[in-house]
Amino acid sequence: MKVHAVFNRDGGTFRTMDMDLFTQAAKDIFEKHGHSFQSEVVAGKDVVKALKRVATEAGAHVLMAGGGDGTISAAADIAWKAKVPLAVLPAGTMNLFARALKIPLELNAALESLASGQIEAVDISTANDESFVHQISIGFQPQMIKFRNTLTYHSRWGKRLASFRAFLKAMAKPPRFSVRMTIDGFPTERTVSAISVSNNPYGQTMLPVPDDVNKGELGVYIAGSLTSGTLMKLTLSVITGSWRRNADVEEVLAKEVQLHFPHKRRSAKATIDGELIALPKDVEIKIHAGQLKVLVPLRPDQEQDRATDAAPPL
């Protein structure tokens, strides 16, 4: 493979690393496995421009993106539209898409697993014209992130502390709004506190990460009209992994979802892969099965098959 990497030097782990040493180590690992590798380290404000330039280079190649979830989401959109494979190097706080792809979170281990991995087709979803690989969320999460963005932090742990403080503030007065939903053609109208639609349904772990990234289904999660008390109970059920038994949460699997917000405020926000956007009055959400190519680690059974194929005959 020919791999061209773009690393966001302002993203998470990279902020405190010697990037010259790291990029040389990455080059050594990929060349050890027989690939060509080049990389560039850019400021956060220049990441999207660099990703677009690398994605449209001539010839077959893999676009590697290193950074947090925002960087990876932007890279997935660019790789999908350019029809080039994407390699994800997790250097953020949550690294949700990397977790879904079963990529190790320690950077050297991630590089080794990708250098010995293979390209597979996974799903990507869209909300109107915006693509996402994790989720779109309306209600509680955008409110919490708006609060967090008013706080100052300078590290991964600082961001986590700011998120916790923002959660406490948002919990004091949970949002409540009307929405008309059409899920795979079936209409309904509800008053809710939160809606999240994920690119494949979540698994059984505490973190909102799918077990499978190519099921071709959206996970639709609807939290009814919550009070501070019921929100706290929901949070505890998430922490203990029992949220599917919480009566205030409904889970539906779907191929297409239409949302209409009849009383939307001008300042209303949504989040797409954790980034705040203006909430449209109408949102059409679709999953595009198998349309994103990604470089992923080999599964244990594939590693065994490769080792068997490589073994000399007796």
PDB file of C-alpha atoms in Angstrom:
ATOM      1  CA  MET A   1       0.000   0.000   0.000  1.00  0.00           C
ATOM      2  CA  LYS A   2       0.892   3.626  -0.453  1.00  0.00           C
ATOM      3  CA  VAL A   3      -0.133   5.490   2.688  1.00  0.00           C
ATOM      4  CA  HIS A   4      -0.219   9.267   3.065  1.00  0.00           C
ATOM      5  CA  ALA A   5      -0.984  10.470   6.588  1.00  0.00           C
ATOM      6  CA  VAL A   6      -2.241  13.793   7.891  1.00  0.00           C
ATOM      7  CA  PHE A   7      -1.743  14.311  11.643  1.00  0.00           C
ATOM      8  CA  ASN A   8      -3.537  17.055  13.566  1.00  0.00           C
ATOM      9  CA  ARG A   9      -0.830  18.405  15.866  1.00  0.00           C
ATOM     10  CA  ASP A  10      -3.488  20.166  17.984  1.00  0.00           C
ATOM     11  CA  GLY A  11      -5.459  16.951  18.513  1.00  0.00           C
ATOM     12  CA  GLY A  12      -5.371  15.227  21.901  1.00  0.00           C
ATOM     13  CA  THR A  13      -2.314  13.041  22.345  1.00  0.00           C
ATOM     14  CA  PHE A  14      -0.286  14.786  19.627  1.00  0.00           C
ATOM     15  CA  ARG A  15      -0.159  18.061  21.563  1.00  0.00           C
ATOM     16  CA  THR A  16       2.489  16.730  23.938  1.00  0.00           C
ATOM     17  CA  MET A  17       4.402  14.393  21.608  1.00  0.00           C
ATOM     18  CA  ASP A  18       7.640  14.794  19.704  1.00  0.00           C
ATOM     19  CA  MET A  19       6.015  14.570  16.262  1.00  0.00           C
ATOM     20  CA  ASP A  20       9.331  14.187  14.407  1.00  0.00           C
ATOM     21  CA  LEU A  21      10.087  11.019  16.369  1.00  0.00           C
ATOM     22  CA  PHE A  22       6.528   9.767  16.001  1.00  0.00           C
ATOM     23  CA  THR A  23       6.312  10.245  12.227  1.00  0.00           C
ATOM     24  CA  GLN A  24       9.642   8.464  11.762  1.00  0.00           C
ATOM     25  CA  ALA A  25       8.401   5.570  13.910  1.00  0.00           C
ATOM     26  CA  ALA A  26       5.217   5.383  11.840  1.00  0.00           C
ATOM     27  CA  LYS A  27       7.247   5.322   8.615  1.00  0.00           C
ATOM     28  CA  ASP A  28       9.497   2.560   9.975  1.00  0.00           C
ATOM     29  CA  ILE A  29       6.515   0.407  11.001  1.00  0.00           C
ATOM     30  CA  PHE A  30       4.755   0.648   7.643  1.00  0.00           C
ATOM     31  CA  GLU A  31       7.928   0.122   5.622  1.00  0.00           C
ATOM     32  CA  LYS A  32       8.700  -2.935   7.760  1.00  0.00           C
ATOM     33  CA  HIS A  33       5.445  -4.399   6.476  1.00  0.00           C
ATOM     34  CA  GLY A  34       6.306  -3.581   2.860  1.00  0.00           C
ATOM     35  CA  HIS A  35       4.301  -0.366   2.409  1.00  0.00           C
ATOM     36  CA  SER A  36       5.348   3.129   1.390  1.00  0.00           C
ATOM     37  CA  PHE A  37       4.522   5.835   3.920  1.00  0.00           C
ATOM     38  CA  GLN A  38       4.668   9.604   4.059  1.00  0.00           C
ATOM     39  CA  SER A  39       3.122  12.004   6.519  1.00  0.00           C
ATOM     40  CA  GLU A  40       2.580  15.643   7.299  1.00  0.00           C
ATOM     41  CA  VAL A  41       1.812  17.336  10.601  1.00  0.00           C
ATOM     42  CA  VAL A  42      -0.541  20.307  10.356  1.00  0.00           C
ATOM     43  CA  ALA A  43      -2.339  22.705  12.687  1.00  0.00           C
ATOM     44  CA  GLY A  44      -5.957  21.983  13.494  1.00  0.00           C
ATOM     45  CA  LYS A  45      -7.190  24.888  11.358  1.00  0.00           C
ATOM     46  CA  ASP A  46      -5.423  23.400   8.307  1.00  0.00           C
ATOM     47  CA  VAL A  47      -6.455  19.759   8.737  1.00  0.00           C
ATOM     48  CA  VAL A  48      -9.473  19.718   6.413  1.00  0.00           C
ATOM     49  CA  LYS A  49      -7.566  21.454   3.625  1.00  0.00           C
ATOM     50  CA  ALA A  50      -4.683  18.980   3.928  1.00  0.00           C
ATOM     51  CA  LEU A  51      -7.014  15.973   4.033  1.00  0.00           C
ATOM     52  CA  LYS A  52      -8.794  17.107   0.859  1.00  0.00           C
ATOM     53  CA  ARG A  53      -5.505  17.622  -0.955  1.00  0.00           C
ATOM     54  CA  VAL A  54      -4.149  14.198   0.028  1.00  0.00           C
ATOM     55  CA  ALA A  55      -7.438  12.430  -0.755  1.00  0.00           C
ATOM     56  CA  THR A  56      -7.422  13.717  -4.343  1.00  0.00           C
ATOM     57  CA  GLU A  57      -3.819  12.746  -5.109  1.00  0.00           C
ATOM     58  CA  ALA A  58      -3.351  10.692  -8.253  1.00  0.00           C
ATOM     59  CA  GLY A  59      -2.932   6.938  -7.996  1.00  0.00           C
ATOM     60  CA  ALA A  60      -4.123   4.317  -5.562  1.00  0.00           C
ATOM     61  CA  HIS A  61      -3.388   5.259  -1.966  1.00  0.00           C
ATOM     62  CA  VAL A  62      -4.722   5.207   1.575  1.00  0.00           C
ATOM     63  CA  LEU A  63      -5.570   8.413   3.432  1.00  0.00           C
ATOM     64  CA  MET A  64      -4.534   8.148   7.077  1.00  0.00           C
ATOM     65  CA  ALA A  65      -5.967  10.657   9.542  1.00  0.00           C
ATOM     66  CA  GLY A  66      -4.614  11.136  13.050  1.00  0.00           C
ATOM     67  CA  GLY A  67      -6.471  13.184  15.630  1.00  0.00           C
ATOM     68  CA  GLY A  68      -9.640  13.318  17.673  1.00  0.00           C
ATOM     69  CA  ASP A  69     -13.174  12.383  16.706  1.00  0.00           C
ATOM     70  CA  GLY A  70     -13.722  15.677  14.870  1.00  0.00           C
ATOM     71  CA  THR A  71     -10.666  15.103  12.675  1.00  0.00           C
ATOM     72  CA  ILE A  72     -11.665  11.495  11.985  1.00  0.00           C
ATOM     73  CA  SER A  73     -15.241  12.443  11.105  1.00  0.00           C
ATOM     74  CA  ALA A  74     -14.021  15.077   8.631  1.00  0.00           C
ATOM     75  CA  ALA A  75     -11.551  12.586   7.150  1.00  0.00           C
ATOM     76  CA  ALA A  76     -14.264   9.944   6.719  1.00  0.00           C
ATOM     77  CA  ASP A  77     -16.449  12.409   4.817  1.00  0.00           C
ATOM     78  CA  ILE A  78     -13.542  13.389   2.559  1.00  0.00           C
ATOM     79  CA  ALA A  79     -12.395   9.788   1.957  1.00  0.00           C
ATOM     80  CA  TRP A  80     -15.953   8.654   1.198  1.00  0.00           C
ATOM     81  CA  LYS A  81     -16.534  11.396  -1.368  1.00  0.00           C
ATOM     82  CA  ALA A  82     -13.092  10.902  -2.928  1.00  0.00           C
ATOM     83  CA  LYS A  83     -13.554   7.104  -2.955  1.00  0.00           C
ATOM     84  CA  VAL A  84     -10.225   6.408  -1.256  1.00  0.00           C
ATOM     85  CA  PRO A  85      -9.643   4.083   1.725  1.00  0.00           C
ATOM     86  CA  LEU A  86      -9.311   5.664   5.159  1.00  0.00           C
ATOM     87  CA  ALA A  87      -6.938   4.658   7.953  1.00  0.00           C
ATOM     88  CA  VAL A  88      -7.879   5.924  11.423  1.00  0.00           C
ATOM     89  CA  LEU A  89      -5.177   6.708  13.976  1.00  0.00           C
ATOM     90  CA  PRO A  90      -6.811   7.445  17.359  1.00  0.00           C
ATOM     91  CA  ALA A  91      -5.268  10.470  19.068  1.00  0.00           C
ATOM     92  CA  GLY A  92      -8.312  12.053  20.697  1.00  0.00           C
ATOM     93  CA  THR A  93     -10.257  11.787  23.946  1.00  0.00           C
ATOM     94  CA  MET A  94     -12.981   9.264  23.074  1.00  0.00           C
ATOM     95  CA  ASN A  95     -11.846   7.784  19.718  1.00  0.00           C
ATOM     96  CA  LEU A  96     -15.298   6.296  19.146  1.00  0.00           C
ATOM     97  CA  PHE A  97     -14.938   5.317  15.485  1.00  0.00           C
ATOM     98  CA  ALA A  98     -11.517   3.794  16.155  1.00  0.00           C
ATOM     99  CA  ARG A  99     -13.058   1.722  18.953  1.00  0.00           C
ATOM    100  CA  ALA A 100     -15.824   0.590  16.601  1.00  0.00           C
ATOM    101  CA  LEU A 101     -13.179  -0.499  14.067  1.00  0.00           C
ATOM    102  CA  LYS A 102     -11.331  -2.430  16.836  1.00  0.00           C
ATOM    103  CA  ILE A 103      -8.182  -0.337  16.420  1.00  0.00           C
ATOM    104  CA  PRO A 104      -5.915  -0.314  19.504  1.00  0.00           C
ATOM    105  CA  LEU A 105      -5.883   3.024  21.307  1.00  0.00           C
ATOM    106  CA  GLU A 106      -2.125   2.984  22.051  1.00  0.00           C
ATOM    107  CA  LEU A 107      -0.602   4.707  19.032  1.00  0.00           C
ATOM    108  CA  ASN A 108       2.299   2.340  18.286  1.00  0.00           C
ATOM    109  CA  ALA A 109      -0.009  -0.660  18.651  1.00  0.00           C
ATOM    110  CA  ALA A 110      -2.491   1.062  16.347  1.00  0.00           C
ATOM    111  CA  LEU A 111       0.183   1.606  13.712  1.00  0.00           C
ATOM    112  CA  GLU A 112       1.303  -2.033  13.891  1.00  0.00           C
ATOM    113  CA  SER A 113      -2.282  -3.314  13.606  1.00  0.00           C
ATOM    114  CA  LEU A 114      -3.026  -1.070  10.618  1.00  0.00           C
ATOM    115  CA  ALA A 115       0.245  -1.874   8.843  1.00  0.00           C
ATOM    116  CA  SER A 116      -0.637  -5.585   9.027  1.00  0.00           C
ATOM    117  CA  GLY A 117      -4.348  -5.024   8.402  1.00  0.00           C
ATOM    118  CA  GLN A 118      -6.613  -5.080   5.396  1.00  0.00           C
ATOM    119  CA  ILE A 119      -9.134  -2.833   3.674  1.00  0.00           C
ATOM    120  CA  GLU A 120     -12.817  -3.524   4.337  1.00  0.00           C
ATOM    121  CA  ALA A 121     -16.090  -1.814   3.422  1.00  0.00           C
ATOM    122  CA  VAL A 122     -18.112  -0.330   6.297  1.00  0.00           C
ATOM    123  CA  ASP A 123     -21.181   1.879   6.620  1.00  0.00           C
ATOM    124  CA  ILE A 124     -21.413   5.655   6.672  1.00  0.00           C
ATOM    125  CA  SER A 125     -24.551   7.712   7.292  1.00  0.00           C
ATOM    126  CA  THR A 126     -25.840  11.133   6.328  1.00  0.00           C
ATOM    127  CA  ALA A 127     -28.073  13.743   7.932  1.00  0.00           C
ATOM    128  CA  ASN A 128     -29.194  15.908   5.012  1.00  0.00           C
ATOM    129  CA  ASP A 129     -25.844  16.815   3.419  1.00  0.00           C
ATOM    130  CA  GLU A 130     -23.688  16.069   6.478  1.00  0.00           C
ATOM    131  CA  SER A 131     -22.077  12.637   6.783  1.00  0.00           C
ATOM    132  CA  PHE A 132     -21.302  10.913  10.079  1.00  0.00           C
ATOM    133  CA  VAL A 133     -19.613   7.737  11.261  1.00  0.00           C
ATOM    134  CA  HIS A 134     -20.828   7.858  14.861  1.00  0.00           C
ATOM    135  CA  GLN A 135     -24.085   9.696  15.498  1.00  0.00           C
ATOM    136  CA  ILE A 136     -26.267  12.755  15.142  1.00  0.00           C
ATOM    137  CA  SER A 137     -27.803  13.946  18.395  1.00  0.00           C
ATOM    138  CA  ILE A 138     -30.498  16.483  19.240  1.00  0.00           C
ATOM    139  CA  GLY A 139     -31.484  17.689  22.702  1.00  0.00           C
ATOM    140  CA  PHE A 140     -29.382  16.883  25.739  1.00  0.00           C
ATOM    141  CA  GLN A 141     -25.959  16.317  24.155  1.00  0.00           C
ATOM    142  CA  PRO A 142     -25.876  19.582  22.147  1.00  0.00           C
ATOM    143  CA  GLN A 143     -27.004  21.460  25.248  1.00  0.00           C
ATOM    144  CA  MET A 144     -24.194  19.903  27.281  1.00  0.00           C
ATOM    145  CA  ILE A 145     -21.571  20.657  24.625  1.00  0.00           C
ATOM    146  CA  LYS A 146     -22.752  24.272  24.368  1.00  0.00           C
ATOM    147  CA  PHE A 147     -22.163  24.577  28.123  1.00  0.00           C
ATOM    148  CA  ARG A 148     -18.761  22.840  27.850  1.00  0.00           C
ATOM    149  CA  ASN A 149     -17.640  25.238  25.130  1.00  0.00           C
ATOM    150  CA  THR A 150     -17.978  28.127  27.586  1.00  0.00           C
ATOM    151  CA  LEU A 151     -15.314  26.498  29.783  1.00  0.00           C
ATOM    152  CA  THR A 152     -11.538  26.547  29.369  1.00  0.00           C
ATOM    153  CA  TYR A 153      -9.381  23.403  29.343  1.00  0.00           C
ATOM    154  CA  HIS A 154      -5.902  22.535  28.052  1.00  0.00           C
ATOM    155  CA  SER A 155      -5.616  18.755  28.288  1.00  0.00           C
ATOM    156  CA  ARG A 156      -7.527  15.531  27.772  1.00  0.00           C
ATOM    157  CA  TRP A 157      -8.343  15.320  31.473  1.00  0.00           C
ATOM    158  CA  GLY A 158      -9.276  18.978  31.487  1.00  0.00           C
ATOM    159  CA  LYS A 159     -11.750  18.302  28.692  1.00  0.00           C
ATOM    160  CA  ARG A 160     -13.236  15.405  30.657  1.00  0.00           C
ATOM    161  CA  LEU A 161     -13.623  17.575  33.750  1.00  0.00           C
ATOM    162  CA  ALA A 162     -15.231  20.324  31.661  1.00  0.00           C
ATOM    163  CA  SER A 163     -17.613  17.743  30.179  1.00  0.00           C
ATOM    164  CA  PHE A 164     -18.609  16.585  33.662  1.00  0.00           C
ATOM    165  CA  ARG A 165     -19.255  20.160  34.813  1.00  0.00           C
ATOM    166  CA  ALA A 166     -21.307  20.807  31.673  1.00  0.00           C
ATOM    167  CA  PHE A 167     -23.269  17.616  32.273  1.00  0.00           C
ATOM    168  CA  LEU A 168     -24.201  18.734  35.789  1.00  0.00           C
ATOM    169  CA  LYS A 169     -25.352  22.118  34.481  1.00  0.00           C
ATOM    170  CA  ALA A 170     -27.402  20.577  31.654  1.00  0.00           C
ATOM    171  CA  MET A 171     -28.954  18.042  34.031  1.00  0.00           C
ATOM    172  CA  ALA A 172     -30.413  20.831  36.180  1.00  0.00           C
ATOM    173  CA  LYS A 173     -32.846  21.672  33.387  1.00  0.00           C
ATOM    174  CA  PRO A 174     -33.121  18.949  30.712  1.00  0.00           C
ATOM    175  CA  PRO A 175     -34.343  20.148  27.305  1.00  0.00           C
ATOM    176  CA  ARG A 176     -37.826  19.303  26.104  1.00  0.00           C
ATOM    177  CA  PHE A 177     -39.060  19.677  22.523  1.00  0.00           C
ATOM    178  CA  SER A 178     -41.627  18.400  20.035  1.00  0.00           C
ATOM    179  CA  VAL A 179     -40.597  16.262  17.083  1.00  0.00           C
ATOM    180  CA  ARG A 180     -42.445  14.558  14.269  1.00  0.00           C
ATOM    181  CA  MET A 181     -40.617  11.381  13.311  1.00  0.00           C
ATOM    182  CA  THR A 182     -41.039   9.111  10.329  1.00  0.00           C
ATOM    183  CA  ILE A 183     -39.079   5.915  10.868  1.00  0.00           C
ATOM    184  CA  ASP A 184     -38.981   3.633   7.816  1.00  0.00           C
ATOM    185  CA  GLY A 185     -42.251   5.147   6.666  1.00  0.00           C
ATOM    186  CA  PHE A 186     -44.100   5.008  10.010  1.00  0.00           C
ATOM    187  CA  PRO A 187     -44.980   8.489  11.402  1.00  0.00           C
ATOM    188  CA  THR A 188     -45.236   9.479  15.062  1.00  0.00           C
ATOM    189  CA  GLU A 189     -45.139  12.700  17.080  1.00  0.00           C
ATOM    190  CA  ARG A 190     -43.530  12.973  20.516  1.00  0.00           C
ATOM    191  CA  THR A 191     -42.294  15.387  23.152  1.00  0.00           C
ATOM    192  CA  VAL A 192     -38.790  14.285  24.081  1.00  0.00           C
ATOM    193  CA  SER A 193     -35.571  15.384  25.764  1.00  0.00           C
ATOM    194  CA  ALA A 194     -33.105  13.739  23.405  1.00  0.00           C
ATOM    195  CA  ILE A 195     -32.831  11.874  20.109  1.00  0.00           C
ATOM    196  CA  SER A 196     -29.687  10.182  18.869  1.00  0.00           C
ATOM    197  CA  VAL A 197     -29.371   8.333  15.583  1.00  0.00           C
ATOM    198  CA  SER A 198     -26.247   6.214  15.259  1.00  0.00           C
ATOM    199  CA  ASN A 199     -24.368   4.773  12.305  1.00  0.00           C
ATOM    200  CA  ASN A 200     -25.182   1.148  13.285  1.00  0.00           C
ATOM    201  CA  PRO A 201     -26.798   0.260  16.634  1.00  0.00           C
ATOM    202  CA  TYR A 202     -24.798   0.503  19.838  1.00  0.00           C
ATOM    203  CA  GLY A 203     -23.349  -2.582  21.465  1.00  0.00           C
ATOM    204  CA  GLN A 204     -23.571  -3.659  25.084  1.00  0.00           C
ATOM    205  CA  THR A 205     -20.659  -1.646  26.486  1.00  0.00           C
ATOM    206  CA  MET A 206     -20.908   1.556  28.532  1.00  0.00           C
ATOM    207  CA  LEU A 207     -19.552   3.657  25.669  1.00  0.00           C
ATOM    208  CA  PRO A 208     -21.881   4.315  22.713  1.00  0.00           C
ATOM    209  CA  VAL A 209     -19.957   2.158  20.245  1.00  0.00           C
ATOM    210  CA  PRO A 210     -21.430  -0.375  17.790  1.00  0.00           C
ATOM    211  CA  ASP A 211     -20.327  -3.992  17.876  1.00  0.00           C
ATOM    212  CA  ASP A 212     -20.571  -4.151  14.083  1.00  0.00           C
ATOM    213  CA  VAL A 213     -19.847  -1.353  11.588  1.00  0.00           C
ATOM    214  CA  ASN A 214     -21.485  -2.956   8.563  1.00  0.00           C
ATOM    215  CA  LYS A 215     -24.959  -4.058   9.655  1.00  0.00           C
ATOM    216  CA  GLY A 216     -26.548  -1.485   7.342  1.00  0.00           C
ATOM    217  CA  GLU A 217     -28.907  -0.221  10.058  1.00  0.00           C
ATOM    218  CA  LEU A 218     -29.371   3.012  11.953  1.00  0.00           C
ATOM    219  CA  GLY A 219     -29.827   2.886  15.702  1.00  0.00           C
ATOM    220  CA  VAL A 220     -32.538   5.340  16.783  1.00  0.00           C
ATOM    221  CA  TYR A 221     -32.497   6.228  20.512  1.00  0.00           C
ATOM    222  CA  ILE A 222     -35.321   8.330  21.921  1.00  0.00           C
ATOM    223  CA  ALA A 223     -35.350   9.639  25.490  1.00  0.00           C
ATOM    224  CA  GLY A 224     -38.781  10.750  26.637  1.00  0.00           C
ATOM    225  CA  SER A 225     -39.561  13.970  28.459  1.00  0.00           C
ATOM    226  CA  LEU A 226     -37.014  13.806  31.289  1.00  0.00           C
ATOM    227  CA  THR A 227     -36.760  15.470  34.677  1.00  0.00           C
ATOM    228  CA  SER A 228     -33.497  15.929  36.546  1.00  0.00           C
ATOM    229  CA  GLY A 229     -34.319  12.814  38.560  1.00  0.00           C
ATOM    230  CA  THR A 230     -35.152  10.574  35.603  1.00  0.00           C
ATOM    231  CA  LEU A 231     -32.073  11.856  33.775  1.00  0.00           C
ATOM    232  CA  MET A 232     -29.900  10.883  36.731  1.00  0.00           C
ATOM    233  CA  LYS A 233     -31.444   7.396  36.730  1.00  0.00           C
ATOM    234  CA  LEU A 234     -30.797   7.136  32.992  1.00  0.00           C
ATOM    235  CA  THR A 235     -27.173   8.174  33.511  1.00  0.00           C
ATOM    236  CA  LEU A 236     -26.698   5.524  36.181  1.00  0.00           C
ATOM    237  CA  SER A 237     -28.228   2.894  33.879  1.00  0.00           C
ATOM    238  CA  VAL A 238     -25.751   3.921  31.145  1.00  0.00           C
ATOM    239  CA  ILE A 239     -22.836   3.603  33.580  1.00  0.00           C
ATOM    240  CA  THR A 240     -23.994   0.150  34.695  1.00  0.00           C
ATOM    241  CA  GLY A 241     -24.744  -0.983  31.126  1.00  0.00           C
ATOM    242  CA  SER A 242     -28.440  -1.526  31.854  1.00  0.00           C
ATOM    243  CA  TRP A 243     -29.837   1.410  29.846  1.00  0.00           C
ATOM    244  CA  ARG A 244     -31.775  -0.869  27.487  1.00  0.00           C
ATOM    245  CA  ARG A 245     -33.983  -1.786  30.467  1.00  0.00           C
ATOM    246  CA  ASN A 246     -34.678   1.876  31.250  1.00  0.00           C
ATOM    247  CA  ALA A 247     -38.313   2.721  30.480  1.00  0.00           C
ATOM    248  CA  ASP A 248     -37.379   6.280  29.463  1.00  0.00           C
ATOM    249  CA  VAL A 249     -35.307   5.118  26.485  1.00  0.00           C
ATOM    250  CA  GLU A 250     -36.646   3.569  23.304  1.00  0.00           C
ATOM    251  CA  GLU A 251     -34.408   1.868  20.748  1.00  0.00           C
ATOM    252  CA  VAL A 252     -35.531   1.362  17.146  1.00  0.00           C
ATOM    253  CA  LEU A 253     -33.543  -0.008  14.191  1.00  0.00           C
ATOM    254  CA  ALA A 254     -34.158   1.619  10.824  1.00  0.00           C
ATOM    255  CA  LYS A 255     -32.842   2.328   7.336  1.00  0.00           C
ATOM    256  CA  GLU A 256     -34.204   5.875   7.009  1.00  0.00           C
ATOM    257  CA  VAL A 257     -35.418   8.468   9.509  1.00  0.00           C
ATOM    258  CA  GLN A 258     -37.064  11.831   8.892  1.00  0.00           C
ATOM    259  CA  LEU A 259     -37.275  14.365  11.717  1.00  0.00           C
ATOM    260  CA  HIS A 260     -39.363  17.553  11.717  1.00  0.00           C
ATOM    261  CA  PHE A 261     -39.191  20.111  14.516  1.00  0.00           C
ATOM    262  CA  PRO A 262     -42.375  22.206  14.359  1.00  0.00           C
ATOM    263  CA  HIS A 263     -41.364  24.662  17.101  1.00  0.00           C
ATOM    264  CA  LYS A 264     -37.616  24.847  16.478  1.00  0.00           C
ATOM    265  CA  ARG A 265     -35.842  27.870  17.927  1.00  0.00           C
ATOM    266  CA  ARG A 266     -33.467  29.782  15.701  1.00  0.00           C
ATOM    267  CA  SER A 267     -30.581  29.063  18.091  1.00  0.00           C
ATOM    268  CA  ALA A 268     -31.249  25.303  18.298  1.00  0.00           C
ATOM    269  CA  LYS A 269     -28.241  23.046  17.747  1.00  0.00           C
ATOM    270  CA  ALA A 270     -27.495  19.427  16.924  1.00  0.00           C
ATOM    271  CA  THR A 271     -24.233  17.531  17.159  1.00  0.00           C
ATOM    272  CA  ILE A 272     -22.774  15.417  14.386  1.00  0.00           C
ATOM    273  CA  ASP A 273     -19.944  13.202  15.607  1.00  0.00           C
ATOM    274  CA  GLY A 274     -19.639  15.493  18.619  1.00  0.00           C
ATOM    275  CA  GLU A 275     -19.401  18.771  16.664  1.00  0.00           C
ATOM    276  CA  LEU A 276     -22.095  21.439  17.079  1.00  0.00           C
ATOM    277  CA  ILE A 277     -24.080  22.454  13.986  1.00  0.00           C
ATOM    278  CA  ALA A 278     -27.219  24.545  13.464  1.00  0.00           C
ATOM    279  CA  LEU A 279     -30.280  22.300  13.706  1.00  0.00           C
ATOM    280  CA  PRO A 280     -32.332  22.299  10.490  1.00  0.00           C
ATOM    281  CA  LYS A 281     -36.105  22.255  10.818  1.00  0.00           C
ATOM    282  CA  ASP A 282     -36.186  19.046   8.766  1.00  0.00           C
ATOM    283  CA  VAL A 283     -33.541  16.338   8.890  1.00  0.00           C
ATOM    284  CA  GLU A 284     -33.412  13.269   6.650  1.00  0.00           C
ATOM    285  CA  ILE A 285     -31.089  10.542   7.914  1.00  0.00           C
ATOM    286  CA  LYS A 286     -29.927   7.609   5.781  1.00  0.00           C
ATOM    287  CA  ILE A 287     -27.348   4.876   6.084  1.00  0.00           C
ATOM    288  CA  HIS A 288     -25.113   4.082   3.117  1.00  0.00           C
ATOM    289  CA  ALA A 289     -24.208   0.437   3.591  1.00  0.00           C
ATOM    290  CA  GLY A 290     -20.665  -0.588   2.722  1.00  0.00           C
ATOM    291  CA  GLN A 291     -19.774   2.684   1.006  1.00  0.00           C
ATOM    292  CA  LEU A 292     -16.778   3.701   3.133  1.00  0.00           C
ATOM    293  CA  LYS A 293     -13.522   1.774   2.700  1.00  0.00           C
ATOM    294  CA  VAL A 294     -11.339   1.609   5.795  1.00  0.00           C
ATOM    295  CA  LEU A 295      -8.057  -0.004   6.779  1.00  0.00           C
ATOM    296  CA  VAL A 296      -8.738  -2.222   9.783  1.00  0.00           C
ATOM    297  CA  PRO A 297      -6.746  -4.714  11.889  1.00  0.00           C
ATOM    298  CA  LEU A 298      -7.071  -8.368  11.091  1.00  0.00           C
ATOM    299  CA  ARG A 299      -9.499 -10.331  13.244  1.00  0.00           C
ATOM    300  CA  PRO A 300      -7.967 -13.249  15.208  1.00  0.00           C
ATOM    301  CA  ASP A 301      -9.344 -15.797  12.721  1.00  0.00           C
ATOM    302  CA  GLN A 302      -7.883 -13.814   9.810  1.00  0.00           C
ATOM    303  CA  GLU A 303      -4.499 -13.628  11.537  1.00  0.00           C
ATOM    304  CA  GLN A 304      -4.547 -17.393  11.961  1.00  0.00           C
ATOM    305  CA  ASP A 305      -5.452 -17.896   8.298  1.00  0.00           C
ATOM    306  CA  ARG A 306      -2.652 -15.563   7.214  1.00  0.00           C
ATOM    307  CA  ALA A 307      -0.143 -17.386   9.417  1.00  0.00           C
ATOM    308  CA  THR A 308      -1.280 -20.737   7.978  1.00  0.00           C
ATOM    309  CA  ASP A 309      -0.938 -19.463   4.398  1.00  0.00           C
ATOM    310  CA  ALA A 310       2.545 -18.129   5.142  1.00  0.00           C
ATOM    311  CA  ALA A 311       3.810 -21.335   6.748  1.00  0.00           C
ATOM    312  CA  PRO A 312       6.087 -23.483   4.563  1.00  0.00           C
ATOM    313  CA  PRO A 313       4.720 -26.908   3.536  1.00  0.00           C
ATOM    314  CA  LEU A 314       5.805 -29.874   5.622  1.00  0.00           C
TER     315      LEU A 314
END
